[in-house]
mmCIF file of C-alpha atoms in Angstrom:
data_model
loop_
_atom_site.group_PDB
_atom_site.id
_atom_site.type_symbol
_atom_site.label_atom_id
_atom_site.label_comp_id
_atom_site.label_asym_id
_atom_site.label_seq_id
_atom_site.Cartn_x
_atom_site.Cartn_y
_atom_site.Cartn_z
ATOM 1 C CA UNK A 1 92.428 1.057 202.261
ATOM 2 C CA UNK A 2 90.304 2.418 199.503
ATOM 3 C CA UNK A 3 89.314 5.702 201.157
ATOM 4 C CA UNK A 4 92.664 7.179 200.233
ATOM 5 C CA UNK A 5 91.879 6.680 196.568
ATOM 6 C CA UNK A 6 89.637 9.709 196.685
ATOM 7 C CA UNK A 7 92.729 11.880 197.262
ATOM 8 C CA UNK A 8 94.395 10.337 194.210
ATOM 9 C CA UNK A 9 91.311 11.005 192.102
ATOM 10 C CA UNK A 10 90.899 14.602 193.229
ATOM 11 C CA UNK A 11 94.656 15.158 193.024
ATOM 12 C CA UNK A 12 94.788 13.993 189.412
ATOM 13 C CA UNK A 13 91.902 16.331 188.589
ATOM 14 C CA UNK A 14 93.671 19.234 190.296
ATOM 15 C CA UNK A 15 96.926 18.698 188.419
ATOM 16 C CA UNK A 16 95.032 18.348 185.124
ATOM 17 C CA UNK A 17 93.136 21.596 185.688
ATOM 18 C CA UNK A 18 96.361 23.254 186.792
ATOM 19 C CA UNK A 19 97.988 22.314 183.491
ATOM 20 C CA UNK A 20 94.950 23.672 181.673
ATOM 21 C CA UNK A 21 95.283 26.982 183.557
ATOM 22 C CA UNK A 22 98.985 27.104 182.681
ATOM 23 C CA UNK A 23 98.188 26.615 179.009
ATOM 24 C CA UNK A 24 95.541 29.346 179.167
ATOM 25 C CA UNK A 25 98.110 31.691 180.698
ATOM 26 C CA UNK A 26 100.624 30.794 177.992
ATOM 27 C CA UNK A 27 98.055 31.295 175.224
ATOM 28 C CA UNK A 28 96.840 34.622 176.601
ATOM 29 C CA UNK A 29 100.306 36.020 177.171
ATOM 30 C CA UNK A 30 101.357 35.072 173.647
ATOM 31 C CA UNK A 31 98.138 36.272 172.022
ATOM 32 C CA UNK A 32 99.931 39.248 170.465
ATOM 33 C CA UNK A 33 103.339 37.699 169.802
ATOM 34 C CA UNK A 34 104.110 38.750 166.243
ATOM 35 C CA UNK A 35 106.318 36.847 163.823
ATOM 36 C CA UNK A 36 107.263 37.161 160.167
ATOM 37 C CA UNK A 37 106.382 33.674 158.877
ATOM 38 C CA UNK A 38 103.588 31.115 159.337
ATOM 39 C CA UNK A 39 105.889 28.468 160.798
ATOM 40 C CA UNK A 40 107.401 30.704 163.474
ATOM 41 C CA UNK A 41 104.036 31.899 164.773
ATOM 42 C CA UNK A 42 102.931 30.760 168.221
ATOM 43 C CA UNK A 43 99.945 28.404 168.041
ATOM 44 C CA UNK A 44 97.200 28.068 170.623
ATOM 45 C CA UNK A 45 97.861 25.032 172.878
ATOM 46 C CA UNK A 46 95.138 22.843 174.369
ATOM 47 C CA UNK A 47 95.354 19.877 176.796
ATOM 48 C CA UNK A 48 93.796 16.479 176.011
ATOM 49 C CA UNK A 49 92.086 14.866 179.003
ATOM 50 C CA UNK A 50 91.149 11.207 179.309
ATOM 51 C CA UNK A 51 89.844 9.030 182.121
ATOM 52 C CA UNK A 52 92.408 6.664 183.685
ATOM 53 C CA UNK A 53 90.693 3.561 182.363
ATOM 54 C CA UNK A 54 93.659 1.217 182.485
ATOM 55 C CA UNK A 55 94.073 1.454 186.242
ATOM 56 C CA UNK A 56 90.359 1.068 186.755
ATOM 57 C CA UNK A 57 90.319 -2.190 184.813
ATOM 58 C CA UNK A 58 93.161 -3.569 186.928
ATOM 59 C CA UNK A 59 91.668 -2.699 190.285
ATOM 60 C CA UNK A 60 88.111 -3.882 189.626
ATOM 61 C CA UNK A 61 86.852 -0.473 190.566
ATOM 62 C CA UNK A 62 84.688 1.994 188.737
ATOM 63 C CA UNK A 63 86.072 5.281 190.023
ATOM 64 C CA UNK A 64 88.846 6.795 187.944
ATOM 65 C CA UNK A 65 90.992 9.914 187.935
ATOM 66 C CA UNK A 66 92.034 12.099 185.038
ATOM 67 C CA UNK A 67 95.000 11.566 182.741
ATOM 68 C CA UNK A 68 96.510 14.291 180.611
ATOM 69 C CA UNK A 69 97.272 12.504 177.350
ATOM 70 C CA UNK A 70 99.191 15.422 175.953
ATOM 71 C CA UNK A 71 99.114 18.960 174.650
ATOM 72 C CA UNK A 72 98.022 19.670 171.082
ATOM 73 C CA UNK A 73 98.593 22.804 169.044
ATOM 74 C CA UNK A 74 95.639 24.285 167.236
ATOM 75 C CA UNK A 75 95.846 23.830 163.475
ATOM 76 C CA UNK A 76 93.788 26.910 162.661
ATOM 77 C CA UNK A 77 95.653 29.344 160.373
ATOM 78 C CA UNK A 78 97.387 32.279 162.116
ATOM 79 C CA UNK A 79 96.032 35.773 161.623
ATOM 80 C CA UNK A 80 97.755 37.623 158.762
ATOM 81 C CA UNK A 81 97.975 41.379 158.936
ATOM 82 C CA UNK A 82 99.252 43.905 156.437
ATOM 83 C CA UNK A 83 101.706 46.159 158.284
ATOM 84 C CA UNK A 84 104.598 47.095 156.000
ATOM 85 C CA UNK A 85 106.117 49.530 158.505
ATOM 86 C CA UNK A 86 106.379 46.785 161.215
ATOM 87 C CA UNK A 87 110.007 45.717 161.835
ATOM 88 C CA UNK A 88 109.014 42.008 161.579
ATOM 89 C CA UNK A 89 107.031 42.341 158.338
ATOM 90 C CA UNK A 90 108.003 39.892 155.579
ATOM 91 C CA UNK A 91 108.918 40.792 151.998
ATOM 92 C CA UNK A 92 105.262 41.293 151.064
ATOM 93 C CA UNK A 93 104.644 43.522 154.090
ATOM 94 C CA UNK A 94 102.676 41.006 156.170
ATOM 95 C CA UNK A 95 103.055 40.046 159.849
ATOM 96 C CA UNK A 96 101.589 36.903 161.451
ATOM 97 C CA UNK A 97 99.727 36.841 164.760
ATOM 98 C CA UNK A 98 98.893 33.657 166.755
ATOM 99 C CA UNK A 99 95.562 31.863 166.269
ATOM 100 C CA UNK A 100 94.678 32.418 169.945
ATOM 101 C CA UNK A 101 91.026 33.242 170.558
ATOM 102 C CA UNK A 102 91.160 35.326 173.739
ATOM 103 C CA UNK A 103 87.429 34.991 174.465
ATOM 104 C CA UNK A 104 87.654 31.220 174.200
ATOM 105 C CA UNK A 105 90.674 31.258 176.499
ATOM 106 C CA UNK A 106 88.871 33.381 179.101
ATOM 107 C CA UNK A 107 85.932 30.953 179.254
ATOM 108 C CA UNK A 108 88.421 28.102 179.374
ATOM 109 C CA UNK A 109 90.060 29.748 182.374
ATOM 110 C CA UNK A 110 86.718 30.155 184.196
ATOM 111 C CA UNK A 111 85.791 26.536 183.549
ATOM 112 C CA UNK A 112 89.204 25.305 184.738
ATOM 113 C CA UNK A 113 89.082 27.331 187.943
ATOM 114 C CA UNK A 114 85.558 26.098 188.737
ATOM 115 C CA UNK A 115 86.622 22.491 188.239
ATOM 116 C CA UNK A 116 89.692 23.093 190.412
ATOM 117 C CA UNK A 117 87.467 24.498 193.172
ATOM 118 C CA UNK A 118 85.252 21.410 192.918
ATOM 119 C CA UNK A 119 88.252 19.159 193.477
ATOM 120 C CA UNK A 120 89.445 21.195 196.464
ATOM 121 C CA UNK A 121 85.988 20.898 198.037
ATOM 122 C CA UNK A 122 86.005 17.142 197.447
ATOM 123 C CA UNK A 123 89.381 16.818 199.177
ATOM 124 C CA UNK A 124 88.233 18.936 202.127
ATOM 125 C CA UNK A 125 85.045 16.927 202.615
ATOM 126 C CA UNK A 126 86.842 13.604 202.279
ATOM 127 C CA UNK A 127 89.411 14.726 204.843
ATOM 128 C CA UNK A 128 86.676 15.709 207.293
ATOM 129 C CA UNK A 129 84.879 12.385 206.822
ATOM 130 C CA UNK A 130 88.086 10.429 207.406
ATOM 131 C CA UNK A 131 88.919 12.399 210.527
ATOM 132 C CA UNK A 132 85.451 11.731 211.894
ATOM 133 C CA UNK A 133 85.888 8.049 211.099
ATOM 134 C CA UNK A 134 89.175 8.026 213.005
ATOM 135 C CA UNK A 135 87.436 9.535 216.023
ATOM 136 C CA UNK A 136 84.787 6.802 215.921
ATOM 137 C CA UNK A 137 83.971 5.488 219.391
ATOM 138 C CA UNK A 138 86.216 7.949 221.256
ATOM 139 C CA UNK A 139 83.464 10.259 222.429
ATOM 140 C CA UNK B 1 75.935 -13.767 226.910
ATOM 141 C CA UNK B 2 78.512 -13.022 224.253
ATOM 142 C CA UNK B 3 78.484 -9.709 222.489
ATOM 143 C CA UNK B 4 78.247 -10.216 218.743
ATOM 144 C CA UNK B 5 79.702 -7.184 217.019
ATOM 145 C CA UNK B 6 77.972 -7.960 213.722
ATOM 146 C CA UNK B 7 74.598 -7.963 215.450
ATOM 147 C CA UNK B 8 75.476 -4.981 217.587
ATOM 148 C CA UNK B 9 76.445 -2.741 214.715
ATOM 149 C CA UNK B 10 73.695 -3.852 212.371
ATOM 150 C CA UNK B 11 73.669 -2.489 208.876
ATOM 151 C CA UNK B 12 75.601 0.648 209.669
ATOM 152 C CA UNK B 13 79.041 -0.820 209.034
ATOM 153 C CA UNK B 14 77.849 -2.074 205.642
ATOM 154 C CA UNK B 15 76.184 1.242 204.888
ATOM 155 C CA UNK B 16 79.437 3.010 205.715
ATOM 156 C CA UNK B 17 81.298 0.887 203.155
ATOM 157 C CA UNK B 18 78.711 1.561 200.483
ATOM 158 C CA UNK B 19 78.717 5.297 201.239
ATOM 159 C CA UNK B 20 82.489 5.332 201.031
ATOM 160 C CA UNK B 21 82.427 3.765 197.600
ATOM 161 C CA UNK B 22 79.781 6.220 196.481
ATOM 162 C CA UNK B 23 82.038 9.079 197.656
ATOM 163 C CA UNK B 24 84.818 7.671 195.457
ATOM 164 C CA UNK B 25 82.500 7.397 192.463
ATOM 165 C CA UNK B 26 81.108 10.919 192.738
ATOM 166 C CA UNK B 27 84.617 12.283 193.279
ATOM 167 C CA UNK B 28 85.618 10.555 190.046
ATOM 168 C CA UNK B 29 82.637 12.104 188.277
ATOM 169 C CA UNK B 30 83.636 15.550 189.494
ATOM 170 C CA UNK B 31 87.265 14.943 188.573
ATOM 171 C CA UNK B 32 86.274 14.008 185.038
ATOM 172 C CA UNK B 33 83.870 16.910 184.555
ATOM 173 C CA UNK B 34 85.968 18.114 181.582
ATOM 174 C CA UNK B 35 87.027 14.758 180.136
ATOM 175 C CA UNK B 36 85.558 14.093 176.685
ATOM 176 C CA UNK B 37 83.418 10.941 176.376
ATOM 177 C CA UNK B 38 83.405 10.306 180.140
ATOM 178 C CA UNK B 39 80.071 8.896 181.360
ATOM 179 C CA UNK B 40 78.978 9.775 184.898
ATOM 180 C CA UNK B 41 78.288 6.809 187.176
ATOM 181 C CA UNK B 42 76.563 6.261 190.482
ATOM 182 C CA UNK B 43 75.710 3.492 192.916
ATOM 183 C CA UNK B 44 72.237 2.068 193.234
ATOM 184 C CA UNK B 45 72.275 2.198 197.030
ATOM 185 C CA UNK B 46 69.182 0.035 197.573
ATOM 186 C CA UNK B 47 70.526 -2.867 195.561
ATOM 187 C CA UNK B 48 73.979 -2.545 197.146
ATOM 188 C CA UNK B 49 72.530 -2.852 200.652
ATOM 189 C CA UNK B 50 70.296 -5.699 199.598
ATOM 190 C CA UNK B 51 73.282 -7.514 198.120
ATOM 191 C CA UNK B 52 75.280 -7.009 201.309
ATOM 192 C CA UNK B 53 72.482 -8.178 203.594
ATOM 193 C CA UNK B 54 71.785 -11.411 201.746
ATOM 194 C CA UNK B 55 75.044 -12.612 200.234
ATOM 195 C CA UNK B 56 74.451 -14.687 197.149
ATOM 196 C CA UNK B 57 76.185 -18.003 196.480
ATOM 197 C CA UNK B 58 79.737 -17.429 195.386
ATOM 198 C CA UNK B 59 81.688 -19.285 192.713
ATOM 199 C CA UNK B 60 84.386 -21.535 194.102
ATOM 200 C CA UNK B 61 87.944 -20.783 192.991
ATOM 201 C CA UNK B 62 89.665 -24.078 192.202
ATOM 202 C CA UNK B 63 92.581 -22.817 190.112
ATOM 203 C CA UNK B 64 94.809 -19.794 190.412
ATOM 204 C CA UNK B 65 93.676 -18.514 186.994
ATOM 205 C CA UNK B 66 90.040 -18.344 188.066
ATOM 206 C CA UNK B 67 88.556 -15.018 188.980
ATOM 207 C CA UNK B 68 87.372 -14.875 192.572
ATOM 208 C CA UNK B 69 84.037 -13.293 193.301
ATOM 209 C CA UNK B 70 85.129 -11.989 196.687
ATOM 210 C CA UNK B 71 85.153 -8.338 195.661
ATOM 211 C CA UNK B 72 81.937 -8.527 193.689
ATOM 212 C CA UNK B 73 79.170 -7.322 196.035
ATOM 213 C CA UNK B 74 80.357 -3.727 195.839
ATOM 214 C CA UNK B 75 81.255 -2.266 192.500
ATOM 215 C CA UNK B 76 78.939 -4.299 190.340
ATOM 216 C CA UNK B 77 75.954 -2.082 191.041
ATOM 217 C CA UNK B 78 77.413 1.036 189.433
ATOM 218 C CA UNK B 79 75.116 2.401 186.789
ATOM 219 C CA UNK B 80 75.494 5.140 184.243
ATOM 220 C CA UNK B 81 73.602 8.306 184.955
ATOM 221 C CA UNK B 82 70.962 9.436 182.486
ATOM 222 C CA UNK B 83 72.131 12.899 181.365
ATOM 223 C CA UNK B 84 69.691 15.780 181.539
ATOM 224 C CA UNK B 85 71.813 17.965 179.259
ATOM 225 C CA UNK B 86 74.286 15.842 177.299
ATOM 226 C CA UNK B 87 77.176 17.866 175.917
ATOM 227 C CA UNK B 88 78.690 17.716 172.448
ATOM 228 C CA UNK B 89 81.936 16.083 173.571
ATOM 229 C CA UNK B 90 80.105 13.018 174.912
ATOM 230 C CA UNK B 91 80.573 13.927 178.574
ATOM 231 C CA UNK B 92 77.527 13.305 180.786
ATOM 232 C CA UNK B 93 78.757 14.912 184.033
ATOM 233 C CA UNK B 94 76.497 17.646 185.389
ATOM 234 C CA UNK B 95 78.823 19.150 187.997
ATOM 235 C CA UNK B 96 76.075 20.978 189.947
ATOM 236 C CA UNK B 97 74.123 17.744 190.342
ATOM 237 C CA UNK B 98 77.268 15.887 191.317
ATOM 238 C CA UNK B 99 78.120 18.527 193.935
ATOM 239 C CA UNK B 100 74.681 18.173 195.505
ATOM 240 C CA UNK B 101 74.925 14.385 195.493
ATOM 241 C CA UNK B 102 78.399 14.558 196.995
ATOM 242 C CA UNK B 103 77.148 16.758 199.826
ATOM 243 C CA UNK B 104 74.156 14.471 200.364
ATOM 244 C CA UNK B 105 76.376 11.410 200.445
ATOM 245 C CA UNK B 106 78.825 13.045 202.889
ATOM 246 C CA UNK B 107 75.925 13.859 205.200
ATOM 247 C CA UNK B 108 74.590 10.316 205.035
ATOM 248 C CA UNK B 109 78.074 9.013 205.783
ATOM 249 C CA UNK B 110 78.098 11.185 208.892
ATOM 250 C CA UNK B 111 74.670 9.847 209.853
ATOM 251 C CA UNK B 112 76.002 6.298 209.690
ATOM 252 C CA UNK B 113 79.022 7.359 211.745
ATOM 253 C CA UNK B 114 76.753 8.931 214.368
ATOM 254 C CA UNK B 115 74.690 5.747 214.631
ATOM 255 C CA UNK B 116 77.842 3.651 215.016
ATOM 256 C CA UNK B 117 79.149 6.056 217.637
ATOM 257 C CA UNK B 118 75.939 5.613 219.605
ATOM 258 C CA UNK B 119 76.163 1.854 219.380
ATOM 259 C CA UNK B 120 79.780 1.887 220.551
ATOM 260 C CA UNK B 121 78.921 4.173 223.459
ATOM 261 C CA UNK B 122 76.131 1.766 224.439
ATOM 262 C CA UNK B 123 78.444 -1.228 224.278
ATOM 263 C CA UNK B 124 81.063 0.608 226.357
ATOM 264 C CA UNK B 125 78.635 1.428 229.129
ATOM 265 C CA UNK B 126 77.423 -2.178 229.057
ATOM 266 C CA UNK B 127 81.007 -3.421 229.424
ATOM 267 C CA UNK B 128 81.813 -1.040 232.274
ATOM 268 C CA UNK B 129 78.532 -1.822 233.980
ATOM 269 C CA UNK B 130 78.437 1.556 235.751
#
Protein backbone atom coordinates (compact mmCIF):
# COMPACT_ATOMS: atom_id res chain seq x y z
CA UNK A 1 0.00 0.00 0.00
CA UNK A 2 1.37 3.32 -1.02
CA UNK A 3 0.13 5.36 1.95
CA UNK A 4 2.99 4.05 4.04
CA UNK A 5 5.46 5.64 1.65
CA UNK A 6 4.74 8.99 3.22
CA UNK A 7 6.38 7.75 6.45
CA UNK A 8 9.47 6.71 4.49
CA UNK A 9 9.65 10.11 2.83
CA UNK A 10 9.22 12.08 6.04
CA UNK A 11 11.53 9.69 7.89
CA UNK A 12 14.32 10.20 5.36
CA UNK A 13 13.89 13.97 5.70
CA UNK A 14 14.03 13.72 9.49
CA UNK A 15 17.22 11.67 9.51
CA UNK A 16 18.81 14.03 6.97
CA UNK A 17 17.96 17.10 9.05
CA UNK A 18 19.14 15.27 12.16
CA UNK A 19 22.53 14.70 10.55
CA UNK A 20 22.64 18.36 9.59
CA UNK A 21 21.93 19.35 13.22
CA UNK A 22 24.68 16.99 14.39
CA UNK A 23 27.15 18.59 12.01
CA UNK A 24 26.12 22.06 13.20
CA UNK A 25 26.73 20.97 16.79
CA UNK A 26 30.12 19.55 15.84
CA UNK A 27 31.09 22.71 13.95
CA UNK A 28 29.96 25.03 16.74
CA UNK A 29 31.65 23.07 19.49
CA UNK A 30 34.91 22.99 17.55
CA UNK A 31 34.73 26.63 16.48
CA UNK A 32 37.56 27.56 18.85
CA UNK A 33 39.64 24.39 18.67
CA UNK A 34 43.18 25.67 18.19
CA UNK A 35 45.98 23.80 16.46
CA UNK A 36 49.54 24.58 15.41
CA UNK A 37 49.43 23.68 11.70
CA UNK A 38 47.03 24.12 8.76
CA UNK A 39 46.56 20.39 8.24
CA UNK A 40 45.64 19.60 11.84
CA UNK A 41 42.99 22.32 12.05
CA UNK A 42 39.35 21.27 12.27
CA UNK A 43 37.41 22.19 9.12
CA UNK A 44 33.75 23.12 8.94
CA UNK A 45 31.67 20.09 7.82
CA UNK A 46 28.54 20.32 5.67
CA UNK A 47 26.09 17.61 4.51
CA UNK A 48 25.22 17.09 0.83
CA UNK A 49 21.53 16.37 0.23
CA UNK A 50 20.05 14.86 -2.92
CA UNK A 51 16.62 13.58 -3.88
CA UNK A 52 16.27 9.78 -4.03
CA UNK A 53 15.80 9.74 -7.78
CA UNK A 54 16.85 6.16 -8.41
CA UNK A 55 14.05 4.66 -6.34
CA UNK A 56 11.55 7.00 -7.90
CA UNK A 57 12.47 5.85 -11.39
CA UNK A 58 12.01 2.21 -10.39
CA UNK A 59 8.63 2.63 -8.76
CA UNK A 60 7.01 4.82 -11.42
CA UNK A 61 6.23 7.37 -8.78
CA UNK A 62 7.03 11.03 -8.52
CA UNK A 63 7.38 11.44 -4.76
CA UNK A 64 10.88 10.99 -3.40
CA UNK A 65 12.67 11.19 -0.07
CA UNK A 66 16.03 12.70 0.76
CA UNK A 67 19.41 11.01 0.47
CA UNK A 68 22.50 12.20 2.27
CA UNK A 69 25.23 11.77 -0.34
CA UNK A 70 27.98 12.51 2.11
CA UNK A 71 29.70 15.06 4.30
CA UNK A 72 32.17 17.53 2.80
CA UNK A 73 34.76 19.63 4.59
CA UNK A 74 34.92 23.30 3.76
CA UNK A 75 38.02 24.21 1.77
CA UNK A 76 38.17 27.78 3.03
CA UNK A 77 41.53 28.61 4.66
CA UNK A 78 41.63 28.39 8.48
CA UNK A 79 41.98 31.57 10.49
CA UNK A 80 45.62 32.37 11.35
CA UNK A 81 46.34 34.30 14.50
CA UNK A 82 49.57 35.68 15.88
CA UNK A 83 49.83 34.51 19.49
CA UNK A 84 53.45 33.71 20.35
CA UNK A 85 52.71 33.10 24.03
CA UNK A 86 50.10 30.38 23.19
CA UNK A 87 51.35 26.86 24.07
CA UNK A 88 50.29 25.56 20.61
CA UNK A 89 51.93 28.36 18.61
CA UNK A 90 54.22 27.21 15.79
CA UNK A 91 57.82 28.31 15.23
CA UNK A 92 56.70 31.63 13.75
CA UNK A 93 54.33 32.30 16.65
CA UNK A 94 51.07 31.58 14.82
CA UNK A 95 48.08 29.45 15.88
CA UNK A 96 45.36 28.17 13.53
CA UNK A 97 41.64 28.34 14.25
CA UNK A 98 38.93 26.43 12.30
CA UNK A 99 37.16 28.04 9.32
CA UNK A 100 33.79 27.71 11.09
CA UNK A 101 31.47 30.67 10.56
CA UNK A 102 29.36 30.64 13.73
CA UNK A 103 26.68 32.96 12.30
CA UNK A 104 26.27 30.72 9.27
CA UNK A 105 26.04 27.70 11.56
CA UNK A 106 23.35 29.33 13.72
CA UNK A 107 21.16 30.06 10.68
CA UNK A 108 21.85 26.54 9.46
CA UNK A 109 20.61 25.21 12.79
CA UNK A 110 17.39 27.28 12.62
CA UNK A 111 16.70 26.12 9.07
CA UNK A 112 17.34 22.47 10.00
CA UNK A 113 15.05 22.59 13.02
CA UNK A 114 12.25 24.21 11.00
CA UNK A 115 12.53 21.53 8.33
CA UNK A 116 12.53 18.84 11.02
CA UNK A 117 9.35 20.31 12.51
CA UNK A 118 7.75 20.27 9.06
CA UNK A 119 8.48 16.56 8.72
CA UNK A 120 7.08 15.80 12.18
CA UNK A 121 3.86 17.63 11.28
CA UNK A 122 3.62 15.67 8.03
CA UNK A 123 3.97 12.38 9.91
CA UNK A 124 1.36 13.40 12.48
CA UNK A 125 -1.17 14.43 9.84
CA UNK A 126 -0.57 11.32 7.76
CA UNK A 127 -1.05 9.16 10.85
CA UNK A 128 -4.34 10.88 11.66
CA UNK A 129 -5.59 10.47 8.08
CA UNK A 130 -4.71 6.77 8.07
CA UNK A 131 -6.42 6.18 11.39
CA UNK A 132 -9.55 7.88 10.10
CA UNK A 133 -9.39 5.73 6.99
CA UNK A 134 -9.17 2.61 9.15
CA UNK A 135 -12.28 3.70 11.03
CA UNK A 136 -14.17 4.13 7.76
CA UNK A 137 -17.71 2.75 7.97
CA UNK A 138 -17.53 1.85 11.68
CA UNK A 139 -19.52 4.79 12.95
CA UNK B 1 -32.00 -5.00 -7.12
CA UNK B 2 -28.28 -5.54 -6.71
CA UNK B 3 -26.20 -3.00 -4.89
CA UNK B 4 -23.37 -1.79 -7.10
CA UNK B 5 -20.58 -0.52 -4.89
CA UNK B 6 -18.98 1.48 -7.71
CA UNK B 7 -22.22 3.36 -8.26
CA UNK B 8 -22.90 3.67 -4.57
CA UNK B 9 -19.59 5.25 -3.71
CA UNK B 10 -19.38 7.47 -6.76
CA UNK B 11 -16.27 9.51 -7.28
CA UNK B 12 -15.26 9.60 -3.66
CA UNK B 13 -13.16 6.44 -3.74
CA UNK B 14 -11.28 7.79 -6.76
CA UNK B 15 -10.92 11.19 -5.13
CA UNK B 16 -9.48 9.51 -2.05
CA UNK B 17 -6.80 7.82 -4.17
CA UNK B 18 -5.89 11.06 -5.88
CA UNK B 19 -5.76 12.93 -2.56
CA UNK B 20 -3.54 10.24 -1.13
CA UNK B 21 -1.08 10.59 -3.96
CA UNK B 22 -1.12 14.35 -3.58
CA UNK B 23 -0.29 13.91 0.13
CA UNK B 24 2.73 11.82 -0.88
CA UNK B 25 3.87 14.43 -3.39
CA UNK B 26 3.58 17.38 -1.02
CA UNK B 27 5.31 15.38 1.71
CA UNK B 28 8.15 14.79 -0.74
CA UNK B 29 8.29 18.51 -1.50
CA UNK B 30 8.51 19.31 2.19
CA UNK B 31 11.12 16.61 2.74
CA UNK B 32 13.28 18.05 -0.02
CA UNK B 33 12.94 21.66 1.11
CA UNK B 34 16.75 21.85 1.55
CA UNK B 35 17.84 19.65 -1.36
CA UNK B 36 19.73 21.58 -4.05
CA UNK B 37 18.20 21.46 -7.55
CA UNK B 38 15.00 19.78 -6.34
CA UNK B 39 11.92 21.00 -8.24
CA UNK B 40 8.61 21.07 -6.36
CA UNK B 41 5.79 19.08 -7.95
CA UNK B 42 2.04 18.87 -7.57
CA UNK B 43 -0.95 17.05 -9.00
CA UNK B 44 -3.38 18.69 -11.37
CA UNK B 45 -6.43 17.40 -9.52
CA UNK B 46 -8.98 18.26 -12.23
CA UNK B 47 -7.18 16.31 -14.92
CA UNK B 48 -6.54 13.38 -12.56
CA UNK B 49 -10.25 13.04 -11.78
CA UNK B 50 -11.16 13.43 -15.42
CA UNK B 51 -8.69 10.71 -16.34
CA UNK B 52 -10.11 8.39 -13.69
CA UNK B 53 -13.72 8.99 -14.69
CA UNK B 54 -13.23 8.30 -18.38
CA UNK B 55 -10.46 5.73 -18.73
CA UNK B 56 -8.67 6.07 -22.03
CA UNK B 57 -7.84 3.12 -24.28
CA UNK B 58 -4.91 1.21 -22.90
CA UNK B 59 -2.03 -0.35 -24.82
CA UNK B 60 -2.15 -4.13 -24.90
CA UNK B 61 0.84 -5.94 -23.39
CA UNK B 62 1.77 -8.82 -25.68
CA UNK B 63 5.30 -9.52 -24.47
CA UNK B 64 6.86 -9.54 -21.04
CA UNK B 65 9.29 -6.76 -22.04
CA UNK B 66 6.48 -4.35 -22.86
CA UNK B 67 5.58 -1.67 -20.39
CA UNK B 68 2.03 -1.98 -19.11
CA UNK B 69 -0.06 1.14 -18.85
CA UNK B 70 -1.97 -0.12 -15.83
CA UNK B 71 -0.40 2.32 -13.39
CA UNK B 72 -0.57 5.29 -15.72
CA UNK B 73 -3.75 7.20 -14.79
CA UNK B 74 -2.24 8.45 -11.55
CA UNK B 75 1.26 9.80 -11.56
CA UNK B 76 1.37 11.11 -15.08
CA UNK B 77 -0.39 14.34 -14.19
CA UNK B 78 2.33 15.62 -11.86
CA UNK B 79 3.51 19.03 -12.90
CA UNK B 80 6.34 21.22 -11.73
CA UNK B 81 5.36 24.18 -9.64
CA UNK B 82 6.16 27.65 -10.93
CA UNK B 83 8.39 29.17 -8.22
CA UNK B 84 7.50 32.56 -6.82
CA UNK B 85 10.94 33.05 -5.28
CA UNK B 86 13.46 30.70 -6.87
CA UNK B 87 16.56 30.21 -4.74
CA UNK B 88 20.18 30.23 -5.84
CA UNK B 89 20.70 26.49 -5.33
CA UNK B 90 18.01 25.62 -7.89
CA UNK B 91 15.45 24.50 -5.31
CA UNK B 92 11.87 25.62 -6.01
CA UNK B 93 10.20 24.48 -2.76
CA UNK B 94 8.41 27.24 -0.86
CA UNK B 95 7.84 25.47 2.45
CA UNK B 96 5.11 27.86 3.70
CA UNK B 97 3.10 27.31 0.53
CA UNK B 98 3.64 23.57 0.75
CA UNK B 99 2.48 23.53 4.39
CA UNK B 100 -0.73 25.32 3.45
CA UNK B 101 -1.34 22.97 0.53
CA UNK B 102 -0.65 19.97 2.74
CA UNK B 103 -3.20 21.16 5.28
CA UNK B 104 -5.72 21.87 2.51
CA UNK B 105 -5.18 18.45 1.00
CA UNK B 106 -5.53 16.71 4.39
CA UNK B 107 -8.83 18.51 4.94
CA UNK B 108 -10.12 17.52 1.51
CA UNK B 109 -9.09 13.93 2.21
CA UNK B 110 -11.19 14.06 5.37
CA UNK B 111 -14.10 15.49 3.37
CA UNK B 112 -13.94 12.53 1.01
CA UNK B 113 -13.77 10.18 3.99
CA UNK B 114 -16.84 11.84 5.54
CA UNK B 115 -18.80 11.44 2.30
CA UNK B 116 -17.82 7.78 2.07
CA UNK B 117 -18.78 7.26 5.70
CA UNK B 118 -22.21 8.69 4.96
CA UNK B 119 -22.65 6.45 1.96
CA UNK B 120 -21.63 3.38 3.96
CA UNK B 121 -24.03 4.30 6.77
CA UNK B 122 -26.81 4.64 4.19
CA UNK B 123 -26.02 1.27 2.66
CA UNK B 124 -25.93 -0.35 6.11
CA UNK B 125 -29.35 0.94 7.06
CA UNK B 126 -30.66 -0.21 3.68
CA UNK B 127 -29.26 -3.70 4.28
CA UNK B 128 -30.68 -3.94 7.80
CA UNK B 129 -34.01 -2.56 6.65
CA UNK B 130 -34.84 -1.18 10.10
